[in-house]
Amino acid sequence: SAVISQKPSRDICQRGTSLTIQCQVDSQVTMMFWYRQQPGQSLTLIATANQGSEATYESGFVIDKFPISRPNLTFSTLTVSNMSPEDSSIYLCSAALGSGRMNFEQYFGPGTRLTVT
Amino acid sequence: AQSVTQLDSQVPVFEEAPVELRCNYSSSVSVYLFWYVQYPNQGLQLLLKYLSGSTLVKGINGFEAEFNKSQTSFHLRKPSVHISDTAEYFCAVSDQYGNKLVFGAGTILRVKS
């Protein structure tokens, strides 16, 4: 298994500002993911963060709004840029454990609860 | 593209009663199926997964799920629930590499004493 921590656990931000969320894994993993969970809703994949290459974004999410870094095999950051109240959500990172291209288990961090005022 | 439908948004049940949380999926390719649990103000914890082999999968905390390919279902069951099982449960399907989880809307299990 993998233990994942996120910082900050919660934050209240003003519109127009940016927040960077950090995700740390206790072991080296090939693939990390960022999800958004809007109030009362399920999780939606934002992007896949691959070490050594640019993140792959899902439909509806763009790099200018959600830039992602993946400097090594245990760490990733997600920035929520130019925030608006609609960005108020829980942001979760996950790490996939598996073999080669096959990653059969994703472990999730505790999430970052973001409120934009 | 994959999709997941969780048929019940909330399931109230008395303590020690059995429970079934329903999940149906659609996919044009072979998939892997997962159930996650989210306790209040916490992240997601993997309950169990189906990759291949036996269609009856046992997970943590006494939960099990049965993969039914003909009905494209992956229902979660527990024969006797506890108050501590109160949480939100998410069914998820992945692509053929086990990545890109697509989640259902979630089912809130409320266990009453």
GROMACS .gro file of C-alpha atoms in nm, chain A residues 8 16 18 24 36 39 47 55 69 72 78 84 86 88 104 112:
model
   16
    8PRO     CA    1  -0.277   2.218   0.308
   16GLY     CA    2  -0.843   3.585  -0.831
   18SER     CA    3  -0.389   3.095  -0.674
   24GLN     CA    4   0.362   1.347  -0.099
   36ARG     CA    5  -1.182   1.717  -0.783
   39PRO     CA    6  -1.975   1.974  -0.293
   47ALA     CA    7  -0.525   1.508  -1.484
   55ALA     CA    8   0.055   1.615  -1.723
   69SER     CA    9   0.427   1.960  -1.146
   72ASN     CA   10   1.014   1.318  -0.882
   78LEU     CA   11  -0.153   2.103  -0.831
   84SER     CA   12  -1.342   3.174  -0.850
   86GLU     CA   13  -1.685   2.769  -0.857
   88SER     CA   14  -1.457   2.555  -0.417
  104PHE     CA   15  -0.436  -0.194  -1.019
  112THR     CA   16  -0.757   1.954   0.041
   0.00000   0.00000   0.00000
